[in-house]
GROMACS .gro file of C-alpha atoms in nm:
model
  291
    1MET     CA    1  -5.062  13.140   7.398
    2SER     CA    2  -5.069  13.066   7.025
    3THR     CA    3  -5.333  12.850   6.862
    4ARG     CA    4  -5.236  12.601   6.593
    5THR     CA    5  -5.469  12.584   6.297
    6LEU     CA    6  -5.480  12.389   5.972
    7VAL     CA    7  -5.405  12.705   5.775
    8SER     CA    8  -5.160  12.954   5.924
    9PRO     CA    9  -5.265  13.318   5.972
   10LEU     CA   10  -4.977  13.420   5.746
   11ALA     CA   11  -5.115  13.210   5.461
   12LEU     CA   12  -5.465  13.351   5.515
   13ALA     CA   13  -5.329  13.704   5.495
   14ARG     CA   14  -5.218  13.647   5.138
   15PRO     CA   15  -5.473  13.693   4.854
   16ARG     CA   16  -5.409  13.345   4.718
   17GLY     CA   17  -5.448  13.191   5.063
   18LYS     CA   18  -5.779  13.367   5.118
   19ALA     CA   19  -5.906  13.255   4.779
   20VAL     CA   20  -5.814  12.891   4.842
   21TYR     CA   21  -5.960  12.899   5.194
   22TRP     CA   22  -6.295  13.044   5.092
   23THR     CA   23  -6.318  12.817   4.789
   24VAL     CA   24  -6.267  12.505   5.001
   25PHE     CA   25  -6.495  12.634   5.276
   26SER     CA   26  -6.775  12.721   5.032
   27GLY     CA   27  -6.739  12.387   4.858
   28VAL     CA   28  -6.768  12.190   5.182
   29VAL     CA   29  -7.072  12.391   5.297
   30LEU     CA   30  -7.238  12.347   4.958
   31LEU     CA   31  -7.166  11.972   4.962
   32PHE     CA   32  -7.326  11.927   5.305
   33ALA     CA   33  -7.622  12.145   5.209
   34VAL     CA   34  -7.686  11.934   4.899
   35ALA     CA   35  -7.646  11.609   5.095
   36PHE     CA   36  -7.908  11.716   5.353
   37LEU     CA   37  -8.150  11.911   5.134
   38PHE     CA   38  -8.156  11.693   4.822
   39PRO     CA   39  -8.368  11.414   4.983
   40VAL     CA   40  -8.618  11.678   5.093
   41TYR     CA   41  -8.627  11.826   4.743
   42TRP     CA   42  -8.667  11.480   4.590
   43MET     CA   43  -8.961  11.399   4.816
   44VAL     CA   44  -9.139  11.732   4.763
   45THR     CA   45  -9.098  11.729   4.384
   46GLY     CA   46  -9.177  11.356   4.364
   47ALA     CA   47  -9.529  11.428   4.482
   48MET     CA   48  -9.566  11.681   4.199
   49LYS     CA   49  -9.481  11.434   3.924
   50SER     CA   50  -9.725  11.220   3.730
   51PRO     CA   51  -9.750  10.849   3.826
   52ASP     CA   52  -9.557  10.752   3.512
   53GLU     CA   53  -9.283  11.009   3.562
   54VAL     CA   54  -9.215  10.920   3.926
   55THR     CA   55  -9.134  10.559   3.829
   56ARG     CA   56  -8.937  10.647   3.516
   57THR     CA   57  -8.581  10.519   3.472
   58PRO     CA   58  -8.360  10.719   3.472
   59PRO     CA   59  -8.546  10.955   3.705
   60THR     CA   60  -8.604  11.322   3.624
   61LEU     CA   61  -8.457  11.583   3.855
   62VAL     CA   62  -8.714  11.847   3.762
   63PRO     CA   63  -9.083  11.756   3.716
   64HIS     CA   64  -9.206  11.803   3.360
   65GLY     CA   65  -9.525  11.946   3.499
   66LEU     CA   66  -9.641  12.051   3.845
   67HIS     CA   67  -9.927  11.822   3.947
   68LEU     CA   68 -10.053  11.945   4.286
   69SER     CA   69 -10.335  11.693   4.278
   70GLY     CA   70 -10.111  11.449   4.468
   71TYR     CA   71 -10.129  11.668   4.778
   72THR     CA   72 -10.503  11.725   4.756
   73ASP     CA   73 -10.567  11.353   4.696
   74ALA     CA   74 -10.347  11.261   4.991
   75TRP     CA   75 -10.534  11.505   5.214
   76ASP     CA   76 -10.874  11.363   5.116
   77LEU     CA   77 -10.818  10.995   5.031
   78MET     CA   78 -10.596  10.915   5.329
   79ASP     CA   79 -10.802  11.127   5.571
   80LEU     CA   80 -10.490  11.310   5.687
   81PRO     CA   81 -10.671  11.569   5.905
   82THR     CA   82 -10.806  11.293   6.131
   83HIS     CA   83 -10.476  11.112   6.165
   84LEU     CA   84 -10.278  11.433   6.212
   85TRP     CA   85 -10.514  11.536   6.490
   86ASN     CA   86 -10.478  11.192   6.652
   87THR     CA   87 -10.100  11.237   6.643
   88VAL     CA   88 -10.123  11.586   6.792
   89VAL     CA   89 -10.341  11.463   7.079
   90GLN     CA   90 -10.112  11.170   7.153
   91ALA     CA   91  -9.791  11.375   7.130
   92ALA     CA   92  -9.928  11.666   7.334
   93GLY     CA   93 -10.053  11.442   7.615
   94ALA     CA   94  -9.727  11.246   7.630
   95TRP     CA   95  -9.529  11.572   7.631
   96LEU     CA   96  -9.733  11.730   7.911
   97LEU     CA   97  -9.731  11.426   8.140
   98GLN     CA   98  -9.365  11.360   8.074
   99LEU     CA   99  -9.273  11.720   8.147
  100VAL     CA  100  -9.467  11.722   8.475
  101PHE     CA  101  -9.359  11.388   8.617
  102CYS     CA  102  -9.001  11.381   8.488
  103THR     CA  103  -8.941  11.735   8.614
  104ALA     CA  104  -9.086  11.654   8.955
  105ALA     CA  105  -8.884  11.333   8.985
  106ALA     CA  106  -8.562  11.497   8.867
  107TYR     CA  107  -8.608  11.788   9.111
  108ALA     CA  108  -8.669  11.547   9.399
  109LEU     CA  109  -8.363  11.335   9.319
  110SER     CA  110  -8.143  11.639   9.264
  111LYS     CA  111  -8.240  11.886   9.537
  112LEU     CA  112  -8.459  11.711   9.793
  113LYS     CA  113  -8.216  11.421   9.845
  114PRO     CA  114  -8.470  11.149   9.938
  115ALA     CA  115  -8.371  10.829  10.118
  116PHE     CA  116  -8.224  10.571   9.880
  117GLY     CA  117  -8.226  10.838   9.610
  118LYS     CA  118  -7.907  10.702   9.450
  119VAL     CA  119  -8.052  10.352   9.446
  120VAL     CA  120  -8.369  10.478   9.277
  121LEU     CA  121  -8.165  10.676   9.023
  122GLY     CA  122  -7.949  10.372   8.955
  123GLY     CA  123  -8.258  10.160   8.892
  124ILE     CA  124  -8.397  10.422   8.656
  125LEU     CA  125  -8.072  10.445   8.460
  126ALA     CA  126  -8.051  10.066   8.446
  127THR     CA  127  -8.361  10.066   8.227
  128LEU     CA  128  -8.156  10.242   7.959
  129MET     CA  129  -7.951   9.923   7.924
  130VAL     CA  130  -8.261   9.720   7.831
  131PRO     CA  131  -8.341   9.715   7.456
  132ALA     CA  132  -8.670   9.883   7.379
  133GLN     CA  133  -8.785   9.578   7.183
  134ALA     CA  134  -8.755   9.362   7.496
  135LEU     CA  135  -9.007   9.584   7.676
  136VAL     CA  136  -9.275   9.578   7.407
  137VAL     CA  137  -9.449   9.259   7.517
  138PRO     CA  138  -9.454   9.334   7.895
  139LYS     CA  139  -9.568   9.687   7.820
  140TYR     CA  140  -9.846   9.562   7.593
  141LEU     CA  141  -9.970   9.311   7.853
  142THR     CA  142  -9.974   9.587   8.114
  143VAL     CA  143 -10.169   9.826   7.891
  144ALA     CA  144 -10.412   9.554   7.780
  145ASP     CA  145 -10.498   9.469   8.141
  146LEU     CA  146 -10.397   9.748   8.376
  147PRO     CA  147 -10.295   9.604   8.717
  148LEU     CA  148 -10.536   9.663   9.008
  149LEU     CA  149 -10.785   9.848   8.789
  150HIS     CA  150 -10.821   9.558   8.541
  151THR     CA  151 -10.910   9.786   8.254
  152SER     CA  152 -10.775   9.808   7.903
  153LEU     CA  153 -10.603  10.116   7.762
  154LEU     CA  154 -10.599   9.985   7.406
  155ASN     CA  155 -10.746  10.222   7.147
  156SER     CA  156 -10.706  10.502   7.402
  157PRO     CA  157 -10.452  10.789   7.408
  158LEU     CA  158 -10.366  10.681   7.763
  159GLY     CA  159 -10.197  10.377   7.608
  160ILE     CA  160  -9.948  10.622   7.454
  161TRP     CA  161  -9.933  10.879   7.734
  162LEU     CA  162  -9.860  10.661   8.036
  163PRO     CA  163  -9.572  10.452   7.893
  164ALA     CA  164  -9.414  10.772   7.757
  165VAL     CA  165  -9.392  10.918   8.109
  166ALA     CA  166  -9.129  10.661   8.211
  167ASN     CA  167  -8.847  10.820   8.011
  168ALA     CA  168  -8.520  10.761   8.195
  169PHE     CA  169  -8.309  10.962   7.951
  170ASN     CA  170  -8.512  11.283   7.983
  171LEU     CA  171  -8.530  11.241   8.362
  172TYR     CA  172  -8.152  11.208   8.383
  173LEU     CA  173  -8.106  11.508   8.151
  174LEU     CA  174  -8.323  11.720   8.379
  175LYS     CA  175  -8.149  11.597   8.694
  176ARG     CA  176  -7.806  11.682   8.554
  177PHE     CA  177  -7.924  12.034   8.481
  178PHE     CA  178  -8.082  12.075   8.826
  179ASP     CA  179  -7.756  11.959   8.985
  180GLN     CA  180  -7.582  12.261   8.834
  181ILE     CA  181  -7.819  12.516   8.986
  182PRO     CA  182  -7.632  12.684   9.275
  183ARG     CA  183  -7.753  12.585   9.619
  184ASP     CA  184  -7.729  12.948   9.730
  185VAL     CA  185  -8.018  13.041   9.500
  186LEU     CA  186  -8.246  12.783   9.660
  187GLU     CA  187  -8.137  12.880  10.012
  188ALA     CA  188  -8.215  13.244   9.938
  189ALA     CA  189  -8.566  13.143   9.829
  190GLU     CA  190  -8.609  12.942  10.151
  191ILE     CA  191  -8.505  13.243  10.359
  192ASP     CA  192  -8.769  13.451  10.179
  193GLY     CA  193  -9.028  13.196  10.288
  194ALA     CA  194  -9.072  13.001   9.964
  195GLY     CA  195  -9.164  12.636  10.005
  196ARG     CA  196  -9.016  12.361   9.794
  197LEU     CA  197  -9.302  12.363   9.544
  198ARG     CA  198  -9.286  12.742   9.518
  199THR     CA  199  -8.909  12.724   9.470
  200LEU     CA  200  -8.953  12.475   9.190
  201TRP     CA  201  -9.218  12.684   9.015
  202SER     CA  202  -9.070  13.033   9.060
  203ILE     CA  203  -8.694  12.969   9.070
  204VAL     CA  204  -8.594  12.636   8.918
  205LEU     CA  205  -8.828  12.617   8.618
  206PRO     CA  206  -8.754  12.970   8.484
  207MET     CA  207  -8.382  12.889   8.502
  208SER     CA  208  -8.439  12.557   8.325
  209ARG     CA  209  -8.601  12.681   8.005
  210PRO     CA  210  -8.321  12.556   7.773
  211VAL     CA  211  -8.328  12.199   7.903
  212LEU     CA  212  -8.708  12.198   7.922
  213GLY     CA  213  -8.713  12.295   7.555
  214VAL     CA  214  -8.486  12.006   7.465
  215VAL     CA  215  -8.689  11.757   7.670
  216SER     CA  216  -9.008  11.886   7.506
  217ILE     CA  217  -8.867  11.835   7.158
  218PHE     CA  218  -8.740  11.487   7.242
  219ALA     CA  219  -9.080  11.392   7.384
  220LEU     CA  220  -9.278  11.524   7.088
  221VAL     CA  221  -9.051  11.375   6.822
  222ALA     CA  222  -9.043  11.035   6.995
  223VAL     CA  223  -9.424  11.006   6.984
  224TRP     CA  224  -9.459  11.161   6.640
  225GLN     CA  225  -9.221  10.919   6.469
  226ASP     CA  226  -9.303  10.605   6.669
  227PHE     CA  227  -9.461  10.325   6.466
  228LEU     CA  228  -9.450   9.988   6.642
  229TRP     CA  229  -9.611  10.085   6.972
  230PRO     CA  230  -9.904  10.285   6.823
  231LEU     CA  231  -9.960   9.999   6.579
  232MET     CA  232 -10.005   9.761   6.873
  233VAL     CA  233 -10.218   9.999   7.079
  234PHE     CA  234 -10.460  10.121   6.810
  235SER     CA  235 -10.647   9.856   6.614
  236ASP     CA  236 -10.917  10.111   6.529
  237THR     CA  237 -10.809  10.282   6.206
  238ASP     CA  238 -10.988  10.607   6.292
  239LYS     CA  239 -10.773  10.648   6.607
  240GLN     CA  240 -10.435  10.568   6.454
  241PRO     CA  241 -10.163  10.834   6.431
  242ILE     CA  242 -10.015  10.947   6.103
  243SER     CA  243  -9.712  10.714   6.121
  244VAL     CA  244  -9.933  10.405   6.134
  245ALA     CA  245 -10.201  10.533   5.898
  246LEU     CA  246  -9.949  10.597   5.618
  247VAL     CA  247  -9.855  10.229   5.619
  248GLN     CA  248 -10.204  10.091   5.672
  249LEU     CA  249 -10.362  10.300   5.396
  250SER     CA  250 -10.082  10.277   5.140
  251GLN     CA  251 -10.187   9.948   4.983
  252ASN     CA  252 -10.415  10.082   4.712
  253ILE     CA  253 -10.277  10.436   4.690
  254GLN     CA  254 -10.071  10.577   4.402
  255LEU     CA  255  -9.704  10.637   4.476
  256THR     CA  256  -9.730  11.012   4.417
  257VAL     CA  257 -10.017  11.037   4.665
  258LEU     CA  258  -9.820  10.840   4.925
  259ILE     CA  259  -9.516  11.064   4.880
  260ALA     CA  260  -9.736  11.372   4.918
  261ALA     CA  261  -9.879  11.229   5.240
  262MET     CA  262  -9.527  11.178   5.374
  263VAL     CA  263  -9.440  11.538   5.292
  264ILE     CA  264  -9.747  11.666   5.475
  265ALA     CA  265  -9.677  11.441   5.774
  266SER     CA  266  -9.320  11.571   5.805
  267ILE     CA  267  -9.407  11.942   5.790
  268PRO     CA  268  -9.498  11.985   6.163
  269MET     CA  269  -9.167  11.836   6.281
  270VAL     CA  270  -8.964  12.042   6.034
  271VAL     CA  271  -9.141  12.361   6.140
  272MET     CA  272  -9.089  12.279   6.507
  273PHE     CA  273  -8.717  12.223   6.453
  274LEU     CA  274  -8.676  12.549   6.261
  275VAL     CA  275  -8.860  12.743   6.531
  276PHE     CA  276  -8.688  12.585   6.832
  277GLN     CA  277  -8.341  12.506   6.694
  278ARG     CA  278  -8.187  12.773   6.918
  279HIS     CA  279  -8.335  12.602   7.225
  280ILE     CA  280  -8.205  12.264   7.108
  281ILE     CA  281  -7.847  12.388   7.087
  282ALA     CA  282  -7.874  12.584   7.412
  283GLY     CA  283  -8.023  12.291   7.601
  284ILE     CA  284  -7.767  12.039   7.481
  285SER     CA  285  -7.477  12.269   7.571
  286ALA     CA  286  -7.638  12.356   7.905
  287GLY     CA  287  -7.587  12.005   8.033
  288SER     CA  288  -7.214  12.010   7.965
  289THR     CA  289  -7.113  12.327   8.151
  290LYS     CA  290  -7.147  12.443   8.506
  291GLY     CA  291  -7.409  12.708   8.576
   0.00000   0.00000   0.00000
């Protein structure tokens, strides 16, 4: 069976065809690389410019002098260590709780087949149709006065952790992956005497590392970049995450210092993506093929 391509193999076999192909291919790759990397370069070098140079028209592509004081001032004046630590605590707690509860719920709906399981799953997926903005006010009223307990979770990491657990998309992603695990594997574990919890821990979770990696990244990034909900939860400046603190503290800060703070705030997410990019691709493709 022959495969039709844009450039025929006969044309690629010729020296001129190879030259044209690699020239076009290299040009397209270079164009995309510039389109994606230039904003990063502009932000990093913008923090190294002087206050007058960063607002100059036309702008300079290369800083006339490297002023690293913008980064040190951002670290000290905006109290970035405190706000970065607040973000880490909030993101880590939301990630852990979401991983535990979403995995347990997805495993129950996929393999344990509870009564009215399809109705429950339908109700969970129905929440994806509701705009996130429409849930802000009910969610805030719930967090401000927790039902039954009548306590407030404002200015507490629990105000971030608990709402993050109810993530219908990640739950559905996990369930779709669990559906593809062969039933024979679970039956073999049952024959060996493994209970359902043991099967989940020793069989299902090791096989689900790709999708667990994707869910982890989605959970961490969602909390790290969120602005509106942390702004409503944390009125205490010392407890605010980095996304809120950058806006709240930017009023009387030089532009170069603010740009430097943005660069520092984006480093953890960039590093995480570079380290776990293989898991992202593997997890996304895992949900589209049968295991």
